[in-house]
Short mmCIF file of C-alpha atoms in Angstrom, two decimals:
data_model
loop_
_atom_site.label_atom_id
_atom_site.label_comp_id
_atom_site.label_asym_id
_atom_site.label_seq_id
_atom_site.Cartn_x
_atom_site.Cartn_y
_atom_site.Cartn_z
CA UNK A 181 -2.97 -23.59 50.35
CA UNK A 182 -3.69 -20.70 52.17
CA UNK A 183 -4.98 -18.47 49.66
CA UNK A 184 -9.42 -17.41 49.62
CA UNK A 185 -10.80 -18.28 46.41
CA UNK A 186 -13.87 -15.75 45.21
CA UNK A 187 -16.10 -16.51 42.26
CA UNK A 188 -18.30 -14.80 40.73
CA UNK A 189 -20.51 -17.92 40.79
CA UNK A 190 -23.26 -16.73 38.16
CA UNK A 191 -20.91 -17.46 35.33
CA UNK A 192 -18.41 -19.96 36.15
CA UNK A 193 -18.62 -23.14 34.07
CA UNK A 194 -20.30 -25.69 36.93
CA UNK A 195 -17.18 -28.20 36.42
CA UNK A 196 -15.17 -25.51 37.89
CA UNK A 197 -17.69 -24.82 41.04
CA UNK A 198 -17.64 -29.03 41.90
CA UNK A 199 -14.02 -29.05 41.70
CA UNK A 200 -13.70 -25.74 43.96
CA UNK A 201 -16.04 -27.11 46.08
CA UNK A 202 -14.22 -29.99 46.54
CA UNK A 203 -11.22 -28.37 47.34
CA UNK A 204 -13.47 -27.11 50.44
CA UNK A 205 -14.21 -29.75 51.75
CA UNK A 206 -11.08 -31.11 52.02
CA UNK A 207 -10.39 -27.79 54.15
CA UNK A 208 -8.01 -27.04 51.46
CA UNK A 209 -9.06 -23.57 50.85
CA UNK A 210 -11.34 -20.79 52.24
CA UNK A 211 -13.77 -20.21 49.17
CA UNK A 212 -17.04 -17.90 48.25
CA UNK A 213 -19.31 -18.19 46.20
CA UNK A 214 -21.57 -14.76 45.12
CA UNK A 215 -23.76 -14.66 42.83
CA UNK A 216 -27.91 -13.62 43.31
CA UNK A 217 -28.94 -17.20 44.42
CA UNK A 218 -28.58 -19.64 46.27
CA UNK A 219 -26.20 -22.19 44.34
CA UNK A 220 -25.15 -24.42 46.90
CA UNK A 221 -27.18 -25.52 50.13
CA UNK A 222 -25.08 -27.72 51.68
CA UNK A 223 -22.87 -27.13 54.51
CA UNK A 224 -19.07 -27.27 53.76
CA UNK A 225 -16.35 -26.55 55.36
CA UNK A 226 -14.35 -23.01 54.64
CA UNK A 227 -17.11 -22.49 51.74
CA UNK A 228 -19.43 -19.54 52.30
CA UNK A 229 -22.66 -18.53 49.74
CA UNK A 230 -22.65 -15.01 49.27
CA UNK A 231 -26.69 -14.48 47.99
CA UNK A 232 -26.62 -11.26 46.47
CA UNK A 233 -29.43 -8.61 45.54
CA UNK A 234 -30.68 -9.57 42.58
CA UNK A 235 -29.51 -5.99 41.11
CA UNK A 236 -27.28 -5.98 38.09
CA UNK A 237 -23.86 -6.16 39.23
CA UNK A 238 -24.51 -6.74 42.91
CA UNK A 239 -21.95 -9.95 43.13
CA UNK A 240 -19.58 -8.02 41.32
CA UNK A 241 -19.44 -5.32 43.82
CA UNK A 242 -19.70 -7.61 46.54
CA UNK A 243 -15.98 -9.61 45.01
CA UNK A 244 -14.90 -5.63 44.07
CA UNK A 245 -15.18 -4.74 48.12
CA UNK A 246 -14.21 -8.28 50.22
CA UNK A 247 -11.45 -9.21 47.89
CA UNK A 248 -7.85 -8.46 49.36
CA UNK A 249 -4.25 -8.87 48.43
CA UNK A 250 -3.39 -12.76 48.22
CA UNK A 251 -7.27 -13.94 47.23
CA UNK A 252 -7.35 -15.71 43.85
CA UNK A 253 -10.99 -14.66 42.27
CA UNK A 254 -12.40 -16.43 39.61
CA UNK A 255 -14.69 -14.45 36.71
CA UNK A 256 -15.38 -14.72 33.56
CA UNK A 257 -16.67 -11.04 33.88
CA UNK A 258 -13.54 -8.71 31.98
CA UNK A 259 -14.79 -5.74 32.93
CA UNK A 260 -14.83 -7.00 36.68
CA UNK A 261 -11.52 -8.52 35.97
CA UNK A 262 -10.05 -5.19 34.69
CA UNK A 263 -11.38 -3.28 38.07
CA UNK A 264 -9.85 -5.96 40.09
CA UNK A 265 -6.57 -5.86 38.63
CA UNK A 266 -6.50 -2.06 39.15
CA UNK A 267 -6.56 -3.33 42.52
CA UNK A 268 -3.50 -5.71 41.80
CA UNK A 269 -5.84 -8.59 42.71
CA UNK A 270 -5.15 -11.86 41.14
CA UNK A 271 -7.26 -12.61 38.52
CA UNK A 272 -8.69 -15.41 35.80
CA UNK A 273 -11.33 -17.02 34.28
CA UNK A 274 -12.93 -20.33 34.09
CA UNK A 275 -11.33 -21.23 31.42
CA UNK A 276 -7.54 -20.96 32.63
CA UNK A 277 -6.94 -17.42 31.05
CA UNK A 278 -5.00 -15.64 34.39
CA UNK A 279 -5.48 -12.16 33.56
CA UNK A 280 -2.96 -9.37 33.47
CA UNK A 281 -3.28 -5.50 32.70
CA UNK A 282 -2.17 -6.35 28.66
CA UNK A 283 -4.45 -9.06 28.18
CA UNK A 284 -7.48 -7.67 29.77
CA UNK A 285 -7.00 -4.58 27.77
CA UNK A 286 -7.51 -6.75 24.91
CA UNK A 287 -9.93 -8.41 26.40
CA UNK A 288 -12.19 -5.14 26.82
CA UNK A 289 -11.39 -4.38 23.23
CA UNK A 290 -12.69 -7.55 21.73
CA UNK A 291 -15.76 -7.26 24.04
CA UNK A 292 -16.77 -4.33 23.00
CA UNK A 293 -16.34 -4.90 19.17
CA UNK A 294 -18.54 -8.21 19.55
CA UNK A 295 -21.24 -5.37 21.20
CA UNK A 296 -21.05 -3.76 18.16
CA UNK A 297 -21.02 -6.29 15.81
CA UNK A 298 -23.96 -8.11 17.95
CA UNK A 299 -25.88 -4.39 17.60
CA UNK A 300 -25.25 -4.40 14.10
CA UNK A 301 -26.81 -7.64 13.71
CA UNK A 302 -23.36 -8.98 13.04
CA UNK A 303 -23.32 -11.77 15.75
CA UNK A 304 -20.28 -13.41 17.24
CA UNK A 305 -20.06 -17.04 17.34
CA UNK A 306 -19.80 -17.69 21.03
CA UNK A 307 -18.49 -20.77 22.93
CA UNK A 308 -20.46 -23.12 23.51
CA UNK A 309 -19.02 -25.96 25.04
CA UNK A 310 -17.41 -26.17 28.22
CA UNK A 311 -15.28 -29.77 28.29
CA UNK A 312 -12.28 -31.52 29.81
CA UNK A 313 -9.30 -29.53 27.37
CA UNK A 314 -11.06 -26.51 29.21
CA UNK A 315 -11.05 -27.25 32.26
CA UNK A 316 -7.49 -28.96 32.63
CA UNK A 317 -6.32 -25.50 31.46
CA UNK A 318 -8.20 -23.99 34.12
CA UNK A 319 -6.59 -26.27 37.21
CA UNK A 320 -3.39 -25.83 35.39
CA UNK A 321 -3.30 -22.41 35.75
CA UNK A 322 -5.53 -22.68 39.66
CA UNK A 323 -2.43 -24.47 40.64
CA UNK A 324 0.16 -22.38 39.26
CA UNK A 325 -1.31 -19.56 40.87
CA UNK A 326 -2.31 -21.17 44.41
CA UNK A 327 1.67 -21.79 44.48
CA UNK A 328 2.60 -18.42 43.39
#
């Protein structure tokens, strides 16, 4: 694999971080975390911490200007999907969901109905659990697109 890996490390289920960061130090890939703290103080090869201002979005804008054509970047972040694929960046979440222009459309949709609905008291059962069916669907889809 030649490809960087960028996550937007704030969000991403922590199965998903090990296993990244296991890829790393098998000098497997070049990867980056950012997110606004430090999440990792060892020292691995090809893996970088990216400590960002503690501003809202500030690791988002950091992934928005350092990623380039070829990086896979990991978010679970739509709206930060959605600017990346204007970008024709590659794209997908934590969960295995590789995002494309259709489904993060969608994606932006349902988000912002489940704003309204949570300002309308009208709150969205949200997922809670983070286990191994999710995250063989994420590596699934990691490898598919690391081969791409």
């Amino acid at each position: 694999m030649t490809r960087r890996i960028l996550v937007d490390a704030d969000s991403c289920p922590q199965r998903v971080k090990n296993w990244l960061l296991s890829l790393a130090k098998k000098n497997q890939i070049d990867l980056f975390f950012a997110a606004n703290k430090e999440l990792v103080a060892e020292e691995i090869p090809n893996f970088k911490m990216i400590v960002c201002p503690k501003e809202s979005q500030a690791a988002d804008n950091w992934i928005l200007q350092n990623a380039k054509a070829g990086d896979i970047i990991v978010t679970q972040d739509i709206p930060l999907a959605a600017a990346l694929l204007k970008n024709n960046l590659t794209v997908m979440n934590g969960y295995g969901k590789i995002f494309d222009k259709s489904n993060v459309s969608r994606a932006l949709k349902e988000r912002e109905l489940s704003m309204q609905m949570a300002e309308l008291g009208l709150g969205t059962k949200k997922r809670d659990s983070y286990g191994q069916k999710e995250f063989e669907l994420f590596a699934q889809s990691f490898d598919k697109l690391s081969k791409a």
